[in-house]
């Protein structure tokens, strides 16, 4: 084959790109939870992955039991409500028993505390809901879809499930944007994010804001778990998927919600393309570290990420 | 009453500079070392219950001492220099695979030289991954060290020459011989590991009291201020990374050669990094004795979670025990951070402080 335009190869490239972008949306969903908590409390929340795991386990187990009792749509609603209630409970417990006691500690201490929270959630979650791999079906269509068949040979293969998750992610981002811009609670959250002390001095209760923000991060975790769970099943490896969210927010910027989305897309697309085009020459499996190396490079060149706030230190 | 500072007069600088300034401390540490080096093997030979048999040595004491050694390495970086690292397990792995490669390609080399070369290899890798610390710090650095962890994990698995092209990815350590001494039995391995742990602990304790240690602590406490008073951040951060990785690599070589004997890349996964970080947090950031206390705690806790219900004849499933251990770990980290941020080492210091005045209340 001559070098140059080859429709089948270009089609394959776009196929890889599309699947990368779609898995990037999922990374972005998890990263959103990180950014929410970091913005409102300055806590680097390592527990986001464990929250996705617990949310997914609660959802899949409740759904599995309720399906046998009531019609599917009602069972789904009830299961979502159940996991929502659980995440609210977790948010309350985290604020009441950990964050409130650690107020004014260094960021490092808070980070390590979230590692502690991670282990408690993983241990209790698996003890209560079981530690097997559970198939989650929330009624999203799964058939493959061929698009642009007229342009490329054989068209571009897309997974409908991924498209639906993209729609869900977009809806979530719009909802969060409205919540932050238009509601009173959202404004309080933004005030706290801007300046803790100033927010407190005008009467915004810090502890309640923390509770709310962990709750919202919990709801985001449910959405991430629902989508990831439909794709790969609800299982412990969700925790490792969430570790991908760390490079995503480094690339996008710790404090930026659009940054989480863009970072997710960049990382998702980049690692799939790297795996397909660079992987074979170094032995494959580079998906596991590619995101981190990209994050490392971004850190060296532009530590605040693409959209983050610049940190200026004074003495 | 039994333990006090009163009456200890220092009239030489040497006395004031001693690691253990109080005579009771000096006697205590000597007794402890004699017990560990002489009494424990003798009790084993005599067959006194907990020391008879190999279980205590191969399943408890040897891994515990190696983890404590590794924790000292990590503590120099995290506790003394304030550079958080989530890649400690990977640096142990570098040491293990470097030692393996040295033993394969230079079979005649003495074992101790192999171990030192392993540490040196790990120090070089640690230096490379420490470079980002010059521009970023705190949580951002945690991500950079995670990059080291994932990259090295992948390399152990996929880069053929690291495992000498072993098909399964698992490798086996050569027999341990030091100057004609065949380190075979669990007790002998325990003695080897104990000797290394004691030397590393002594070295680290001296290091952190000296110029370098003070530089690290200044960087940790406030890097900009340290820079202003003339400490070069680049030099001190990179030495912290190099020395920490050296000790981690040494501990990794011990873990692979002495404890596991045959291992797979999974032995140095991110779980190991977390385990070491918890040892350092629970033991006490910036404390050498804390590394031993923390390692004992972290290593014995799962044994206790599994053992105590069996002892009380409450049946508990293996996976339930694992989940319970995980939950208890998490809770302990939170409790430690909330109630005693300085860890077990601080509790130990408070106990000593109380003993000084006992039995008088004040």
XYZ file of C-alpha atoms in Angstrom:
677
model
C 0.000 0.000 0.000
C 1.285 3.425 -0.935
C 1.574 6.117 1.662
C -1.284 8.540 1.368
C -5.024 8.617 1.603
C -6.419 5.203 2.260
C -10.124 5.340 3.166
C -10.093 2.151 5.201
C -7.151 3.310 7.328
C -8.593 6.772 7.850
C -11.880 5.179 8.783
C -10.079 3.004 11.312
C -8.333 6.054 12.723
C -11.655 7.780 13.283
C -13.066 4.637 14.794
C -10.257 4.518 17.337
C -10.598 8.242 17.934
C -14.338 7.935 18.502
C -14.007 5.054 20.949
C -11.277 6.982 22.759
C -13.391 10.110 23.002
C -16.337 8.121 24.302
C -14.303 6.417 27.017
C -12.879 9.851 27.729
C -16.392 11.000 28.567
C -16.503 8.324 31.210
C -13.189 9.477 32.672
C -14.588 12.983 32.647
C -17.622 11.826 34.624
C -15.405 10.519 37.407
C -13.116 13.538 37.184
C -16.120 15.817 37.674
C -16.611 14.403 41.141
C -12.978 15.200 41.981
C -13.225 18.738 40.682
C -16.464 19.452 42.555
C -14.960 18.489 45.882
C -11.637 20.160 45.215
C -13.305 23.401 44.190
C -15.509 23.613 47.232
C -13.200 22.342 49.939
C -9.659 22.160 48.605
C -9.686 18.429 49.324
C -8.044 16.210 46.765
C -10.618 13.440 46.992
C -8.946 10.128 46.459
C -12.158 8.380 47.526
C -14.016 9.263 44.328
C -13.167 5.865 42.853
C -14.446 4.046 45.912
C -17.602 6.185 45.772
C -18.167 5.059 42.175
C -17.687 1.452 43.283
C -20.093 1.737 46.211
C -22.668 3.634 44.131
C -22.450 0.980 41.423
C -22.729 -1.912 43.869
C -25.719 -0.334 45.599
C -27.394 0.357 42.267
C -26.856 -3.075 40.770
C -27.798 -5.015 43.890
C -30.921 -2.947 44.584
C -31.941 -3.227 40.938
C -31.347 -6.962 40.918
C -33.627 -7.465 43.896
C -36.308 -4.923 42.915
C -36.581 -6.252 39.338
C -38.137 -9.397 40.713
C -40.694 -7.426 42.734
C -41.915 -4.518 40.564
C -41.856 -3.486 36.879
C -38.452 -2.606 35.464
C -38.865 1.184 35.165
C -40.092 1.452 38.754
C -37.324 -0.847 39.969
C -34.773 1.350 38.188
C -36.182 4.521 39.762
C -36.223 2.950 43.211
C -32.699 1.601 42.806
C -31.414 5.026 41.790
C -33.240 6.564 44.726
C -31.721 3.958 47.024
C -28.168 4.584 45.877
C -28.835 8.330 46.025
C -29.916 7.977 49.641
C -26.834 5.887 50.356
C -24.500 8.471 48.817
C -26.243 11.168 50.852
C -25.623 9.109 53.972
C -21.982 8.662 53.055
C -21.623 12.396 52.405
C -23.097 13.130 55.817
C -20.843 10.624 57.552
C -17.730 11.865 55.772
C -18.455 15.456 56.739
C -19.492 14.634 60.288
C -16.789 12.147 61.232
C -13.815 13.096 59.108
C -13.767 16.500 57.463
C -15.209 18.430 60.372
C -12.504 17.075 62.663
C -9.752 17.805 60.215
C -10.594 21.415 59.517
C -7.498 23.597 59.174
C -5.180 20.653 58.608
C -2.818 20.668 55.657
C -3.972 19.535 52.220
C -1.735 16.500 52.590
C -3.493 15.356 55.759
C -6.881 15.773 54.119
C -5.678 13.824 51.104
C -4.515 10.975 53.297
C -7.831 11.092 55.137
C -9.599 10.506 51.827
C -7.354 7.486 51.294
C -8.650 6.248 54.649
C -12.220 6.924 53.508
C -11.456 4.966 50.329
C -10.529 1.884 52.289
C -13.523 2.104 54.605
C -15.867 2.447 51.627
C -14.212 -0.396 49.717
C -14.256 -2.712 52.712
C -17.791 -1.955 53.889
C -19.227 -1.682 50.380
C -17.960 -5.092 49.351
C -18.913 -6.623 52.671
C -22.506 -5.372 52.408
C -23.146 -5.708 48.694
C -20.806 -8.552 47.748
C -17.557 -8.602 45.856
C -18.373 -10.424 42.622
C -18.707 -8.974 39.157
C -22.315 -7.892 38.601
C -23.869 -7.281 35.232
C -25.682 -3.978 35.170
C -28.401 -3.351 32.592
C -30.222 -0.084 32.967
C -31.993 -0.444 29.660
C -29.531 1.417 27.442
C -29.356 -0.015 23.911
C -26.145 -1.900 23.220
C -26.195 -2.543 19.478
C -23.318 -1.351 17.348
C -23.913 1.376 14.838
C -22.185 2.122 11.555
C -22.041 5.762 10.523
C -20.601 7.632 7.530
C -20.615 4.500 5.398
C -20.680 6.653 2.268
C -17.427 8.419 3.179
C -15.279 5.551 4.436
C -15.043 1.934 3.447
C -17.141 -0.039 5.899
C -18.100 3.091 7.829
C -17.149 3.891 11.428
C -18.184 1.459 14.086
C -19.767 3.114 17.103
C -21.288 1.601 20.197
C -24.751 2.922 21.015
C -24.083 2.480 24.708
C -21.160 4.880 24.440
C -23.301 7.420 22.601
C -25.947 7.241 25.305
C -23.334 7.706 27.980
C -22.133 10.778 26.113
C -25.686 12.134 26.166
C -25.963 11.361 29.874
C -22.658 13.080 30.599
C -23.714 16.145 28.645
C -27.006 16.322 30.565
C -25.122 16.004 33.838
C -22.754 18.810 32.953
C -25.658 21.078 31.948
C -27.454 20.233 35.184
C -24.334 21.006 37.226
C -23.802 24.273 35.362
C -27.385 25.351 36.059
C -27.067 24.262 39.667
C -23.882 26.288 40.123
C -25.074 29.397 38.271
C -28.743 29.676 39.143
C -29.425 28.235 42.582
C -28.652 29.767 45.926
C -26.820 26.667 47.124
C -24.743 26.698 43.962
C -23.774 30.281 44.578
C -22.802 29.418 48.140
C -20.608 26.636 46.794
C -18.889 29.015 44.426
C -18.353 31.502 47.211
C -16.729 28.864 49.385
C -14.585 27.774 46.472
C -13.396 31.327 46.006
C -12.496 32.084 49.599
C -13.345 29.975 52.626
C -12.887 32.693 55.176
C -14.818 35.331 53.255
C -17.687 32.924 52.626
C -17.831 32.038 56.277
C -17.795 35.664 57.339
C -20.921 36.409 55.311
C -22.695 33.544 57.010
C -22.308 30.588 54.687
C -22.067 27.458 56.842
C -18.912 25.671 55.712
C -19.873 22.284 57.106
C -23.202 22.264 55.255
C -21.511 23.261 52.022
C -19.102 20.365 52.426
C -21.967 17.973 53.011
C -23.788 19.221 49.916
C -20.739 19.053 47.726
C -19.914 15.493 48.781
C -23.542 14.603 48.137
C -23.397 16.086 44.635
C -20.125 14.252 44.017
C -21.936 11.113 45.186
C -24.702 11.668 42.615
C -22.078 12.169 39.920
C -20.536 8.897 41.119
C -23.897 7.161 40.598
C -24.045 8.425 37.029
C -20.455 7.336 36.404
C -21.146 3.950 37.983
C -24.315 3.437 35.936
C -22.501 4.101 32.680
C -19.215 2.355 33.501
C -21.128 -0.516 35.064
C -23.204 -1.064 31.911
C -19.996 -1.147 29.918
C -17.674 -3.330 31.980
C -19.877 -4.668 34.788
C -19.883 -3.488 38.387
C -16.719 -4.801 39.981
C -13.733 -3.810 42.031
C -11.747 -2.655 38.999
C -13.989 0.443 38.870
C -11.681 1.795 41.554
C -8.772 1.613 39.128
C -10.802 3.204 36.358
C -11.278 6.100 38.724
C -7.502 6.381 39.129
C -7.547 7.541 35.497
C -9.463 10.583 36.640
C -6.342 11.888 38.393
C -4.385 12.558 35.187
C -7.565 13.897 33.619
C -7.899 16.653 36.173
C -4.193 17.378 36.088
C -4.465 17.938 32.336
C -7.694 19.876 32.557
C -6.892 21.837 35.677
C -7.945 20.983 39.215
C -10.488 23.737 39.552
C -12.237 23.695 36.212
C -15.382 21.769 35.314
C -14.936 22.333 31.569
C -11.329 21.304 32.151
C -12.474 17.936 33.487
C -14.505 17.354 30.331
C -11.797 18.487 27.902
C -9.116 16.657 29.879
C -11.206 13.502 29.852
C -11.658 13.671 26.109
C -7.975 14.376 25.508
C -6.804 11.556 27.749
C -9.378 9.101 26.458
C -8.616 9.786 22.805
C -4.866 10.063 23.410
C -4.498 6.765 25.212
C -6.552 4.796 22.698
C -4.610 6.260 19.777
C -1.311 5.678 21.573
C -2.245 2.098 22.350
C -3.179 1.372 18.753
C -0.416 3.262 16.973
C 2.505 3.325 19.432
C 1.671 0.288 21.549
C 2.808 -2.452 19.167
C 6.317 -1.001 18.905
C 6.911 -1.073 22.678
C 5.074 -4.261 23.594
C 1.518 -3.092 24.193
C -0.385 -2.280 27.343
C 0.765 1.326 27.420
C -2.826 2.418 28.120
C -2.051 1.895 31.804
C 0.567 4.609 32.049
C 0.101 6.796 28.990
C -2.388 9.063 30.765
C -0.002 9.518 33.672
C 2.948 10.354 31.486
C 0.838 12.936 29.648
C -0.159 14.360 33.028
C 3.494 14.447 34.058
C 4.435 16.390 30.926
C 1.564 18.830 31.449
C 2.689 19.307 35.048
C 6.197 20.151 33.919
C 5.095 22.636 31.280
C 1.952 24.119 32.762
C 1.371 23.002 36.365
C -2.075 24.563 36.612
C -3.382 22.476 33.701
C -5.207 23.772 30.660
C -8.016 25.603 32.446
C -6.965 25.684 36.079
C -6.327 28.697 38.262
C -2.726 29.681 38.531
C -1.304 29.208 42.017
C 0.840 32.112 43.142
C 2.840 31.698 46.309
C 3.942 34.581 48.428
C 5.895 34.752 51.611
C 10.699 7.466 88.956
C 12.384 4.648 87.098
C 12.969 6.628 83.998
C 14.047 10.203 84.237
C 16.355 12.803 82.920
C 17.306 14.312 86.256
C 20.880 13.522 87.185
C 22.070 13.134 83.625
C 24.651 15.841 83.221
C 26.244 16.379 79.860
C 29.718 17.889 80.155
C 30.896 16.980 76.660
C 29.467 17.889 73.305
C 29.688 14.219 72.448
C 27.142 13.398 75.145
C 24.753 16.048 73.932
C 25.020 14.805 70.387
C 24.224 11.187 71.254
C 21.172 9.673 69.585
C 19.989 8.423 72.952
C 20.799 11.021 75.549
C 19.247 9.236 78.494
C 21.058 6.274 80.009
C 17.848 4.239 80.358
C 17.274 4.640 76.629
C 20.763 3.455 75.835
C 20.421 0.430 78.085
C 16.982 -0.287 76.676
C 18.061 -0.222 73.044
C 21.055 -2.414 73.828
C 18.865 -4.929 75.604
C 16.460 -4.877 72.680
C 19.229 -5.476 70.162
C 20.741 -8.273 72.265
C 17.324 -9.846 72.578
C 16.702 -9.591 68.835
C 20.140 -10.826 67.754
C 20.947 -13.394 70.447
C 17.982 -14.293 72.632
C 15.439 -14.867 69.862
C 17.604 -17.373 67.924
C 18.535 -19.095 71.187
C 14.874 -19.389 72.159
C 14.225 -20.840 68.733
C 16.979 -23.383 69.226
C 15.602 -24.219 72.655
C 12.115 -24.671 71.204
C 10.220 -22.244 73.440
C 6.650 -22.108 72.022
C 6.248 -18.923 69.995
C 9.838 -19.079 68.797
C 9.897 -22.761 67.933
C 9.181 -23.631 64.335
C 9.554 -21.410 61.325
C 6.208 -19.617 61.191
C 7.134 -16.671 63.412
C 10.343 -16.032 61.505
C 9.267 -16.525 57.916
C 5.717 -15.169 58.117
C 5.988 -12.469 60.768
C 9.425 -11.168 61.692
C 11.252 -11.224 58.349
C 8.581 -9.446 56.269
C 7.924 -7.050 59.121
C 11.561 -6.005 59.366
C 11.869 -5.575 55.600
C 8.732 -3.436 55.500
C 10.116 -1.365 58.361
C 13.335 -0.856 56.398
C 11.372 0.219 53.327
C 9.248 2.499 55.483
C 12.397 4.219 56.736
C 13.245 4.935 53.122
C 9.813 6.334 52.395
C 9.727 8.284 55.644
C 12.922 10.113 54.736
C 11.102 11.385 51.658
C 7.565 11.919 52.946
C 8.075 12.520 56.647
C 11.338 14.441 56.621
C 11.386 16.141 53.239
C 7.626 16.535 52.804
C 7.530 15.130 49.266
C 4.556 12.805 49.074
C 5.189 9.644 47.099
C 2.742 6.994 45.957
C 5.427 5.115 44.041
C 7.358 3.463 46.871
C 6.334 -0.032 45.808
C 7.690 0.541 42.320
C 11.060 1.653 43.695
C 11.180 -1.525 45.786
C 10.494 -3.355 42.554
C 13.364 -1.615 40.806
C 15.660 -2.826 43.587
C 14.344 -6.367 43.347
C 14.695 -6.635 39.577
C 18.069 -4.872 39.582
C 19.348 -7.359 42.153
C 17.981 -10.182 40.029
C 19.689 -8.863 36.909
C 22.977 -8.356 38.695
C 22.838 -11.901 40.039
C 22.092 -13.247 36.555
C 24.727 -11.296 34.653
C 27.465 -11.055 37.294
C 27.055 -14.357 39.128
C 30.354 -14.119 40.980
C 29.565 -10.862 42.737
C 29.177 -11.018 46.533
C 25.561 -10.815 47.682
C 26.038 -7.619 49.644
C 27.507 -5.912 46.568
C 24.463 -7.117 44.634
C 22.176 -5.552 47.185
C 24.092 -2.291 47.124
C 23.980 -2.188 43.319
C 20.237 -2.807 43.505
C 19.904 0.135 45.841
C 22.011 2.256 43.529
C 19.851 1.362 40.512
C 16.755 2.276 42.454
C 18.385 5.541 43.532
C 18.997 6.475 39.887
C 15.407 5.704 38.916
C 14.203 7.600 41.978
C 16.287 10.597 40.959
C 14.728 10.625 37.502
C 11.195 10.486 38.869
C 12.139 13.043 41.517
C 12.852 15.702 38.916
C 9.196 16.789 38.667
C 9.355 17.643 42.377
C 11.421 20.686 41.465
C 8.436 22.283 39.791
C 5.462 20.794 41.541
C 4.663 19.729 45.049
C 2.093 18.266 47.351
C -0.803 16.596 45.661
C 0.458 17.268 42.173
C 3.592 15.374 43.064
C 1.444 12.455 44.199
C 0.197 12.174 40.624
C 3.749 12.339 39.296
C 4.814 9.485 41.571
C 1.725 7.534 40.537
C 3.044 7.929 36.997
C 6.287 6.290 38.170
C 4.298 3.484 39.769
C 2.206 2.686 36.707
C 5.075 3.076 34.267
C 7.383 0.807 36.268
C 4.606 -1.755 36.835
C 4.206 -1.926 33.105
C 7.949 -2.132 32.508
C 8.357 -5.072 34.925
C 5.662 -6.913 33.020
C 6.473 -6.037 29.429
C 10.158 -5.216 29.070
C 11.774 -8.579 28.496
C 15.299 -8.012 29.735
C 14.106 -6.894 33.189
C 12.922 -10.421 33.890
C 15.688 -11.937 31.734
C 12.997 -12.945 29.198
C 11.192 -15.192 31.619
C 8.109 -16.527 29.848
C 5.734 -16.326 32.787
C 7.019 -13.014 34.138
C 7.949 -14.585 37.455
C 11.577 -14.911 38.461
C 13.460 -16.849 41.135
C 16.198 -15.541 43.387
C 19.587 -17.267 43.478
C 20.729 -18.999 46.670
C 21.871 -16.540 49.327
C 25.540 -16.862 50.250
C 27.417 -14.196 52.179
C 31.147 -14.862 52.598
C 30.571 -18.587 52.797
C 27.519 -18.297 55.065
C 24.555 -20.036 53.421
C 21.489 -18.090 54.465
C 18.970 -20.896 54.255
C 16.864 -21.372 57.352
C 14.189 -18.844 58.330
C 16.180 -17.907 61.432
C 19.273 -17.105 59.383
C 17.220 -15.001 56.994
C 15.716 -13.209 59.940
C 19.193 -12.429 61.256
C 20.319 -11.082 57.869
C 17.268 -8.865 57.573
C 17.582 -7.731 61.165
C 21.186 -6.703 60.608
C 20.266 -4.677 57.515
C 17.308 -3.059 59.287
C 19.482 -2.101 62.260
C 22.179 -0.597 60.031
C 19.649 1.317 57.914
C 17.849 2.618 61.007
C 21.113 3.777 62.571
C 22.224 5.390 59.337
C 18.900 7.143 58.823
C 18.786 8.351 62.415
C 22.206 9.912 61.965
C 21.367 11.302 58.557
C 18.302 13.197 59.709
C 20.237 14.758 62.579
C 22.872 16.113 60.259
C 23.103 18.850 57.703
C 21.143 16.998 55.047
C 18.317 16.039 57.374
C 17.950 19.597 58.590
C 17.811 20.809 54.996
C 15.049 18.322 54.255
C 13.042 19.402 57.262
C 13.427 23.046 56.329
C 12.136 22.279 52.827
C 9.256 20.344 54.328
C 8.271 23.055 56.766
C 8.390 25.922 54.312
C 10.234 25.581 51.076
C 10.322 29.238 50.127
C 11.698 30.268 53.492
C 14.284 27.493 53.284
C 15.383 28.790 49.932
C 15.790 32.278 51.325
C 18.089 31.141 54.114
C 20.348 29.519 51.547
C 19.172 25.941 51.201
C 19.245 24.784 47.624
C 15.876 23.114 47.050
C 17.036 21.217 44.020
C 19.944 19.623 45.800
C 18.073 18.698 48.937
C 14.943 17.403 47.200
C 16.937 15.275 44.788
C 19.135 13.844 47.552
C 15.974 12.994 49.468
C 14.593 11.172 46.429
C 17.890 9.387 45.784
C 18.552 8.260 49.362
C 14.944 7.297 49.923
C 14.913 5.248 46.721
C 18.237 3.671 47.636
C 16.801 2.345 50.889
C 13.567 1.327 49.167
C 15.560 -0.516 46.508
C 17.612 -2.286 49.158
C 14.425 -3.276 50.965
C 12.935 -4.405 47.657
C 15.929 -6.633 46.977
C 15.562 -8.125 50.459
C 11.819 -8.565 49.980
C 12.414 -10.438 46.742
C 15.538 -12.441 47.623
C 14.996 -13.150 51.299
C 11.259 -13.055 51.862
C 9.559 -14.133 48.624
C 12.376 -16.119 46.910
C 10.281 -16.182 43.715
C 8.101 -13.293 42.687
C 5.903 -11.730 40.045
C 5.550 -8.040 39.142
C 2.382 -7.928 41.262
C 4.554 -8.106 44.411
C 5.461 -4.445 43.836
C 2.102 -3.069 42.732
C 0.390 0.066 43.918
C -0.995 -1.868 46.897
C 2.550 -2.143 48.242
C 2.986 1.611 47.852
C -0.148 2.268 49.853
C 0.879 -0.242 52.488
C 4.181 1.587 52.946
C 2.471 4.961 53.052
C 0.145 3.717 55.793
C 3.053 2.331 57.788
C 4.612 5.773 57.628
C 1.404 7.622 58.518
C 0.304 5.330 61.334
C 3.834 4.913 62.630
C 4.509 8.610 62.561
C 5.707 10.964 59.852
C 9.267 12.014 60.503
C 10.191 9.325 62.981
C 12.513 6.339 62.631
C 11.083 4.321 65.496
C 7.641 5.005 64.039
C 8.589 2.983 60.977
C 9.096 -0.112 63.117
C 5.967 0.499 65.175
C 3.915 1.183 62.047
C 5.257 -1.862 60.228
C 4.494 -4.074 63.208
C 0.999 -2.641 63.371
C 0.199 -2.924 59.677
C 1.691 -6.381 59.324
C 0.119 -7.819 62.468
C -3.333 -6.279 62.027
C -4.518 -8.615 59.235
C -3.122 -11.568 61.182
C -5.107 -10.356 64.187
C -8.309 -9.710 62.215
C -8.061 -13.225 60.884
C -6.699 -14.839 64.023
C -8.784 -13.362 66.824
C -12.195 -14.591 65.579
C -10.683 -18.054 65.071
C -9.209 -17.904 68.519
C -12.638 -16.966 69.933
C -14.059 -19.676 67.628
C -16.279 -17.256 65.710
C -16.356 -18.475 62.112
C -15.407 -15.761 59.648
C -15.074 -16.189 55.895
C -11.794 -15.334 54.212
C -13.268 -12.572 52.054
C -15.152 -11.116 55.007
C -11.852 -10.985 56.904
C -10.243 -9.241 53.936
C -13.047 -6.672 53.766
C -12.924 -6.213 57.500
C -9.172 -5.636 57.358
C -9.647 -3.066 54.623
C -12.339 -1.249 56.604
C -10.330 -1.354 59.813
C -7.278 -0.017 57.969
C -9.245 2.911 56.618
C -10.815 3.673 59.952
C -7.422 3.503 61.672
C -5.922 5.936 59.200
C -8.754 8.361 59.865
C -8.508 7.897 63.616
C -4.755 8.377 63.513
C -5.051 11.535 61.449
C -7.792 12.976 63.633
C -6.583 12.119 67.101
C -2.831 11.627 66.797
C -1.486 13.116 63.579
C 2.043 12.228 64.661
C 1.258 8.538 64.829
C 2.345 5.702 67.082
C 5.773 7.251 67.564
C 4.111 10.182 69.330
C 2.121 7.835 71.569
C 5.380 6.106 72.437
C 6.964 9.470 73.286
C 3.993 10.400 75.487
C 4.308 7.102 77.320
C 7.967 7.760 77.987
C 7.106 11.253 79.138
C 4.597 9.877 81.643
C 7.067 7.298 82.867
C 9.529 10.018 83.755
C 7.314 11.244 86.557
C 5.559 8.068 87.483
C 4.126 7.509 90.082
C 3.833 11.176 90.921
C 1.074 13.072 89.112
C 3.188 16.175 88.561
